[in-house]
Amino acid sequence: MVSVPPLIAGIELGGTKIVCLLARGPDAIEDRIQLPTTRPDETLEAIERVLDGWGAFDALGIASFGPISIDRDAADYGHITSTPKPHWAGTDVAKRLGARYAVPTGFHTDVVGAALAEARWGAAKGLRDIAYATVGTGIGVGLIAGGKPVDGLTHSEFGHIRPDRLPGDDWMGICPFHGGCLEGLAAGPAIGARAGRKGEDIAADDAVWDPVAYVLGQLCHTLVLTGVPRRIVMGGGVMVGNDHLFPRVRAAMVKSLAGYIALPEIAEANFVVPPALGGNAGPLGAIVLGGQALEGQLHSFTAF
């Protein structure tokens, strides 16, 4: 008898839009609904209307923009914390939704969700140790080791490291916290601010891409030195549709590492790759988070 995978509600909570997915996996999606991200109460009520309409499901997964609190012992667990997004700092997401539906609930960052999905079904299928970097409105990284998110005090915030800069590049950057951090230099709004026009209007051979590829190579350099990823998947609006960036970022990474990590696979074309799940990476990641929460609860029951 073939077992049927659990039915999971997944929520990808993004800064501009939300995707609600009811699925058992990428080939068994029962419903997909997209909503705008507005004020917190209005947004969460809209999500609840969708989930209420779905009726019963086995677990809930939430992959959210951040920063978020992922420490289950913390008073603010399940909250969005110091986000610059107006009105959202301090918003309770996971506790509110988890209590309403009384099912095992997984909660993590949107990039960790996307990393889990790409590792299970996408561009890193079969690998248990990967990094997923999104380069879009912001920059974030999800690190997965042994099939689980790499967590400790909190989730990683690689988008806000201060990278080495292309010689002669002294542009100040636009991050409100750090100026010239990765996000302040290479996220979509930063590229637009530097170029004075939208990213989709910038030709592939425009010199504005040189410092962008350079600092993204620094990001990959840093990820390699964590010792975790066997593959780096790079998605988000800046990378998707700009295939010319991938060889430039790989080259910048390899040059920056300068032979220190003497593993030949790091220089191969399939070490830094685009995502395979497209716009469903985040919501499918929420499905994985919900599945992991359900699995964890089942294991805790069988332990007694």
XYZ file of N, CA and C in Angstrom, residues 119-272:
462
model
N 16.829 21.909 -2.210
C 17.582 20.711 -1.831
C 16.745 19.452 -2.000
N 15.452 19.562 -1.761
C 14.598 18.376 -1.861
C 14.153 18.097 -3.298
N 13.793 19.164 -4.028
C 13.150 18.950 -5.327
C 13.803 19.707 -6.491
N 14.744 20.592 -6.216
C 15.194 21.523 -7.240
C 16.628 21.384 -7.673
N 17.331 22.527 -7.755
C 18.667 22.584 -8.346
C 19.738 21.915 -7.503
N 19.431 21.600 -6.250
C 20.390 20.903 -5.386
C 19.818 19.569 -4.909
N 18.929 18.991 -5.696
C 18.264 17.736 -5.320
C 19.297 16.656 -5.017
N 19.101 15.993 -3.904
C 20.006 14.923 -3.507
C 21.149 15.382 -2.625
N 21.310 16.700 -2.450
C 22.374 17.228 -1.590
C 21.782 17.660 -0.259
N 22.422 17.315 0.823
C 21.925 17.661 2.153
C 22.628 18.880 2.745
N 23.606 19.419 2.017
C 24.392 20.550 2.517
C 24.477 21.602 1.411
N 23.667 22.648 1.501
C 23.629 23.646 0.432
C 23.442 25.046 1.002
N 23.646 26.026 0.144
C 23.278 27.404 0.462
C 22.349 27.911 -0.631
N 21.323 28.641 -0.222
C 20.449 29.334 -1.171
C 20.578 30.819 -0.891
N 20.995 31.580 -1.890
C 21.114 33.032 -1.749
C 20.089 33.703 -2.647
N 19.315 34.589 -2.087
C 18.404 35.380 -2.898
C 18.975 36.786 -3.035
N 18.997 37.278 -4.268
C 19.476 38.627 -4.554
C 18.346 39.317 -5.295
N 17.596 40.103 -4.570
C 16.435 40.775 -5.150
C 16.240 42.108 -4.480
N 15.069 42.342 -3.914
C 14.831 43.572 -3.156
C 15.808 43.670 -1.992
N 16.134 42.540 -1.418
C 17.173 42.428 -0.392
C 18.093 41.277 -0.750
N 19.013 40.970 0.145
C 19.897 39.818 -0.031
C 19.837 38.990 1.241
N 19.602 37.699 1.071
C 19.562 36.791 2.213
C 20.097 35.440 1.813
N 20.494 34.655 2.805
C 21.046 33.322 2.558
C 20.429 32.335 3.535
N 20.033 31.185 3.008
C 19.641 30.062 3.838
C 20.696 28.982 3.736
N 21.239 28.552 4.863
C 22.233 27.482 4.903
C 21.579 26.207 5.430
N 21.780 25.109 4.705
C 21.225 23.817 5.092
C 22.376 22.826 5.265
N 22.438 22.165 6.405
C 23.446 21.129 6.654
C 22.742 19.888 7.179
N 23.025 18.751 6.566
C 22.367 17.523 6.982
C 20.868 17.571 6.797
N 20.408 18.369 5.847
C 18.980 18.479 5.570
C 18.224 19.402 6.490
N 18.917 20.072 7.424
C 18.275 20.952 8.401
C 18.884 22.356 8.332
N 18.108 23.401 8.669
C 18.669 24.751 8.704
C 19.814 24.862 9.703
N 20.825 25.633 9.339
C 21.943 25.907 10.254
C 21.538 27.078 11.135
N 21.192 26.784 12.370
C 20.710 27.799 13.305
C 21.542 27.792 14.577
N 21.471 28.881 15.306
C 22.122 28.970 16.598
C 21.425 30.048 17.396
N 22.146 31.129 17.663
C 21.539 32.252 18.366
C 20.354 32.793 17.590
N 20.506 32.852 16.263
C 19.432 33.298 15.387
C 19.730 32.761 13.996
N 18.957 33.179 13.007
C 19.233 32.790 11.629
C 20.331 33.680 11.056
N 20.947 33.231 9.976
C 22.049 33.990 9.384
C 21.540 35.254 8.699
N 22.420 36.228 8.574
C 22.109 37.492 7.888
C 23.292 37.861 6.993
N 23.611 36.980 6.039
C 24.764 37.203 5.178
C 24.613 38.440 4.299
N 23.395 38.875 4.076
C 23.208 40.066 3.249
C 23.796 41.323 3.854
N 24.140 41.260 5.139
C 24.637 42.468 5.801
C 26.101 42.360 6.221
N 26.833 41.400 5.637
C 28.278 41.417 5.841
C 28.881 42.547 5.008
N 30.032 43.008 5.420
C 30.714 44.093 4.693
C 31.781 43.461 3.792
N 31.569 43.457 2.487
C 32.483 42.739 1.598
C 33.703 43.560 1.224
N 34.723 42.847 0.747
C 35.817 43.508 0.050
C 35.223 44.178 -1.192
N 35.779 45.305 -1.585
C 35.212 46.070 -2.693
C 36.137 46.033 -3.908
N 35.543 46.147 -5.083
C 36.313 46.275 -6.311
C 37.224 47.486 -6.183
N 38.513 47.350 -6.483
C 39.411 48.501 -6.361
C 38.865 49.720 -7.095
N 38.835 50.849 -6.396
C 38.328 52.084 -6.964
C 36.850 52.310 -6.728
N 36.134 51.308 -6.211
C 34.700 51.447 -5.957
C 34.492 51.991 -4.550
N 34.102 53.254 -4.455
C 33.866 53.857 -3.148
C 32.429 54.336 -2.997
N 31.512 53.790 -3.830
C 30.102 54.163 -3.709
C 29.604 53.782 -2.318
N 28.848 54.649 -1.671
C 28.520 54.507 -0.255
C 27.483 53.421 0.037
N 26.684 53.016 -0.943
C 25.656 52.016 -0.690
C 24.408 52.629 -0.071
N 23.327 51.831 -0.007
C 22.044 52.395 0.419
C 21.417 51.680 1.611
N 22.096 50.730 2.226
C 21.485 50.062 3.381
C 21.301 51.065 4.511
N 20.098 51.184 5.079
C 19.889 52.158 6.153
C 20.633 51.812 7.434
N 21.072 50.555 7.567
C 21.815 50.133 8.756
C 23.322 50.223 8.550
N 23.808 49.801 7.358
C 25.247 49.615 7.168
C 25.818 50.296 5.941
N 25.017 50.979 5.170
C 25.536 51.638 3.976
C 26.013 50.630 2.956
N 27.342 50.379 2.927
C 27.936 49.547 1.902
C 28.086 48.090 2.276
N 27.057 47.487 2.872
C 27.065 46.037 3.056
C 26.630 45.397 1.737
N 26.580 44.076 1.693
C 26.186 43.397 0.454
C 24.841 43.886 -0.060
N 23.858 43.937 0.839
C 22.528 44.369 0.424
C 22.536 45.821 -0.049
N 23.320 46.635 0.618
C 23.399 48.041 0.245
C 24.126 48.288 -1.056
N 24.874 47.266 -1.544
C 25.661 47.411 -2.761
C 25.099 46.639 -3.954
N 24.441 45.488 -3.692
C 24.129 44.584 -4.802
C 22.683 44.135 -4.874
N 21.828 44.540 -3.940
C 20.405 44.234 -4.070
C 19.807 45.078 -5.201
N 18.621 44.697 -5.637
C 17.996 45.389 -6.759
C 17.906 46.901 -6.589
N 17.383 47.397 -5.459
C 17.308 48.858 -5.276
C 18.676 49.533 -5.298
N 19.705 48.838 -4.787
C 21.052 49.414 -4.790
C 21.584 49.539 -6.214
N 21.352 48.500 -7.025
C 21.808 48.552 -8.417
C 21.095 49.677 -9.160
N 19.784 49.804 -8.925
C 19.033 50.879 -9.556
C 19.507 52.253 -9.129
N 19.798 52.395 -7.824
C 20.276 53.688 -7.318
C 21.631 54.046 -7.900
N 22.505 53.069 -8.019
C 23.836 53.319 -8.567
C 23.753 53.662 -10.055
N 22.906 52.925 -10.777
C 22.831 53.111 -12.229
C 21.934 54.268 -12.638
N 21.019 54.647 -11.754
C 20.082 55.710 -12.099
C 18.943 55.242 -13.001
N 18.731 53.927 -13.074
C 17.628 53.373 -13.862
C 17.345 51.960 -13.368
N 16.198 51.411 -13.780
C 15.797 50.089 -13.322
C 16.734 49.006 -13.855
N 16.869 47.937 -13.074
C 17.769 46.861 -13.445
C 17.457 46.247 -14.788
N 16.145 46.125 -15.116
C 15.783 45.509 -16.399
C 16.185 46.364 -17.593
N 16.537 47.631 -17.326
C 16.966 48.523 -18.402
C 18.485 48.601 -18.531
N 19.208 47.804 -17.735
C 20.671 47.844 -17.750
C 21.190 46.720 -18.636
N 21.968 47.061 -19.644
C 22.507 46.053 -20.568
C 23.512 45.154 -19.862
N 23.668 43.939 -20.386
C 24.568 42.961 -19.771
C 26.010 43.436 -19.753
N 26.403 44.269 -20.728
C 27.792 44.719 -20.784
C 28.005 46.058 -20.093
N 26.996 46.553 -19.375
C 27.130 47.822 -18.654
C 28.129 47.660 -17.509
N 28.962 48.663 -17.308
C 29.995 48.596 -16.275
C 29.422 48.539 -14.868
N 28.142 48.875 -14.695
C 27.551 48.855 -13.355
C 27.523 47.441 -12.778
N 27.561 46.418 -13.666
C 27.536 45.044 -13.172
C 28.880 44.601 -12.581
N 29.963 45.286 -12.921
C 31.290 44.866 -12.452
C 31.389 44.842 -10.922
N 31.053 45.947 -10.237
C 31.135 45.898 -8.771
C 30.084 44.985 -8.146
N 28.948 44.795 -8.843
C 27.910 43.896 -8.334
C 28.421 42.454 -8.353
N 28.943 42.013 -9.493
C 29.472 40.651 -9.595
C 30.626 40.438 -8.615
N 31.418 41.473 -8.424
C 32.578 41.361 -7.526
C 32.125 41.083 -6.096
N 31.164 41.867 -5.583
C 30.764 41.673 -4.190
C 29.921 40.401 -4.026
N 29.189 39.993 -5.058
C 28.475 38.714 -4.968
C 29.473 37.551 -4.965
N 30.594 37.721 -5.647
C 31.677 36.741 -5.541
C 32.216 36.671 -4.122
N 32.250 37.825 -3.435
C 32.673 37.844 -2.036
C 31.685 37.092 -1.146
N 30.395 37.219 -1.457
C 29.391 36.458 -0.716
C 29.644 34.960 -0.878
N 29.852 34.513 -2.106
C 30.111 33.091 -2.338
C 31.408 32.640 -1.677
N 32.434 33.496 -1.713
C 33.696 33.228 -0.994
C 33.395 32.936 0.482
N 32.603 33.788 1.094
C 32.266 33.635 2.516
C 31.493 32.340 2.761
N 30.544 32.033 1.868
C 29.759 30.812 2.040
C 30.630 29.568 1.929
N 31.562 29.561 0.989
C 32.485 28.430 0.859
C 33.256 28.243 2.161
N 33.698 29.342 2.774
C 34.517 29.252 3.980
C 33.730 28.804 5.204
N 32.399 28.784 5.140
C 31.646 28.185 6.250
C 31.850 26.678 6.284
N 32.277 26.107 5.150
C 32.474 24.673 5.072
C 31.196 23.882 4.857
N 30.063 24.568 4.652
C 28.779 23.874 4.564
C 28.375 23.498 3.135
N 28.247 24.448 2.218
C 27.535 24.126 0.973
C 28.332 23.286 -0.024
N 27.667 22.259 -0.526
C 28.181 21.486 -1.648
C 27.692 22.095 -2.966
N 26.743 23.021 -2.858
C 26.265 23.777 -4.012
C 25.663 25.074 -3.493
N 25.824 26.156 -4.265
C 25.215 27.436 -3.939
C 24.189 27.736 -5.021
N 22.933 27.854 -4.623
C 21.853 28.214 -5.542
C 21.573 29.695 -5.351
N 21.591 30.458 -6.444
C 21.369 31.905 -6.357
C 20.121 32.280 -7.147
N 19.122 32.785 -6.429
C 17.876 33.207 -7.048
C 17.581 34.659 -6.752
N 16.326 35.038 -6.930
C 15.931 36.429 -6.722
C 15.932 37.205 -8.024
N 15.276 38.359 -8.000
C 15.064 39.132 -9.214
C 16.316 39.629 -9.904
N 17.407 39.816 -9.161
C 18.655 40.270 -9.785
C 19.310 39.134 -10.567
N 19.302 37.942 -10.016
C 19.983 36.815 -10.662
C 19.137 36.197 -11.771
N 17.852 36.007 -11.518
C 16.974 35.392 -12.511
C 16.769 36.364 -13.672
N 17.095 35.924 -14.859
C 17.000 36.788 -16.031
C 18.300 37.494 -16.371
N 19.282 37.366 -15.498
C 20.605 37.942 -15.763
C 21.640 36.822 -15.734
N 21.509 35.906 -16.676
C 22.392 34.737 -16.696
C 23.862 35.113 -16.828
N 24.131 36.304 -17.388
C 25.522 36.737 -17.543
C 26.223 36.901 -16.200
N 25.442 37.038 -15.108
C 26.065 37.235 -13.803
C 26.708 35.970 -13.259
N 26.165 34.806 -13.592
C 26.648 33.577 -12.966
C 28.121 33.296 -13.245
N 28.575 33.318 -14.501
C 30.011 33.073 -14.708
C 30.886 34.158 -14.089
N 30.387 35.385 -14.046
C 31.183 36.472 -13.463
C 31.289 36.314 -11.940
N 30.193 35.914 -11.312
C 30.213 35.707 -9.861
C 31.105 34.515 -9.515
N 30.984 33.421 -10.288
C 31.849 32.263 -10.049
C 33.321 32.644 -10.171
N 33.644 33.383 -11.218
C 35.034 33.784 -11.440
C 35.544 34.663 -10.306
N 34.701 35.591 -9.851
C 35.103 36.468 -8.746
C 35.319 35.664 -7.477
N 34.461 34.666 -7.239
C 34.615 33.804 -6.059
C 35.927 33.030 -6.120
N 36.187 32.388 -7.257
C 37.392 31.565 -7.392
C 38.642 32.419 -7.246
N 38.636 33.577 -7.884
C 39.804 34.468 -7.779
C 40.017 34.923 -6.343
N 38.929 35.240 -5.654
C 39.032 35.706 -4.284
C 39.536 34.613 -3.350
N 39.090 33.380 -3.551
C 39.560 32.271 -2.716
C 41.036 31.974 -2.923
N 41.536 32.285 -4.113
C 42.969 32.211 -4.406
C 43.565 30.828 -4.114
N 42.780 29.786 -4.376
C 43.296 28.443 -4.199
C 43.311 27.932 -2.782
N 42.752 28.705 -1.838
C 42.835 28.306 -0.432
C 42.029 27.035 -0.162
N 40.845 26.928 -0.745
C 40.062 25.689 -0.637
C 40.345 24.884 -1.904
N 41.193 23.884 -1.791
C 41.698 23.175 -2.978
C 40.790 22.014 -3.360
N 39.528 22.319 -3.615
C 38.567 21.316 -4.050
C 38.123 21.678 -5.468
N 38.323 20.806 -6.432
C 38.051 21.166 -7.826
C 36.588 21.496 -8.104
N 35.650 20.919 -7.347
C 34.237 21.158 -7.642
C 33.831 22.612 -7.430
N 34.583 23.348 -6.607
C 34.229 24.747 -6.345
C 34.333 25.593 -7.614
N 35.245 25.249 -8.507
C 35.430 26.019 -9.740
C 34.530 25.541 -10.876
N 33.754 24.478 -10.639
C 32.920 23.946 -11.704
C 31.646 24.762 -11.875
N 31.082 24.696 -13.083
C 29.905 25.501 -13.403
C 28.690 25.119 -12.573
N 28.636 23.882 -12.082
C 27.464 23.459 -11.320
C 27.622 23.679 -9.819
N 28.599 24.486 -9.415
C 28.727 24.811 -7.992
C 27.888 26.029 -7.624
N 27.839 27.029 -8.482
C 26.979 28.202 -8.283
C 25.966 28.193 -9.421
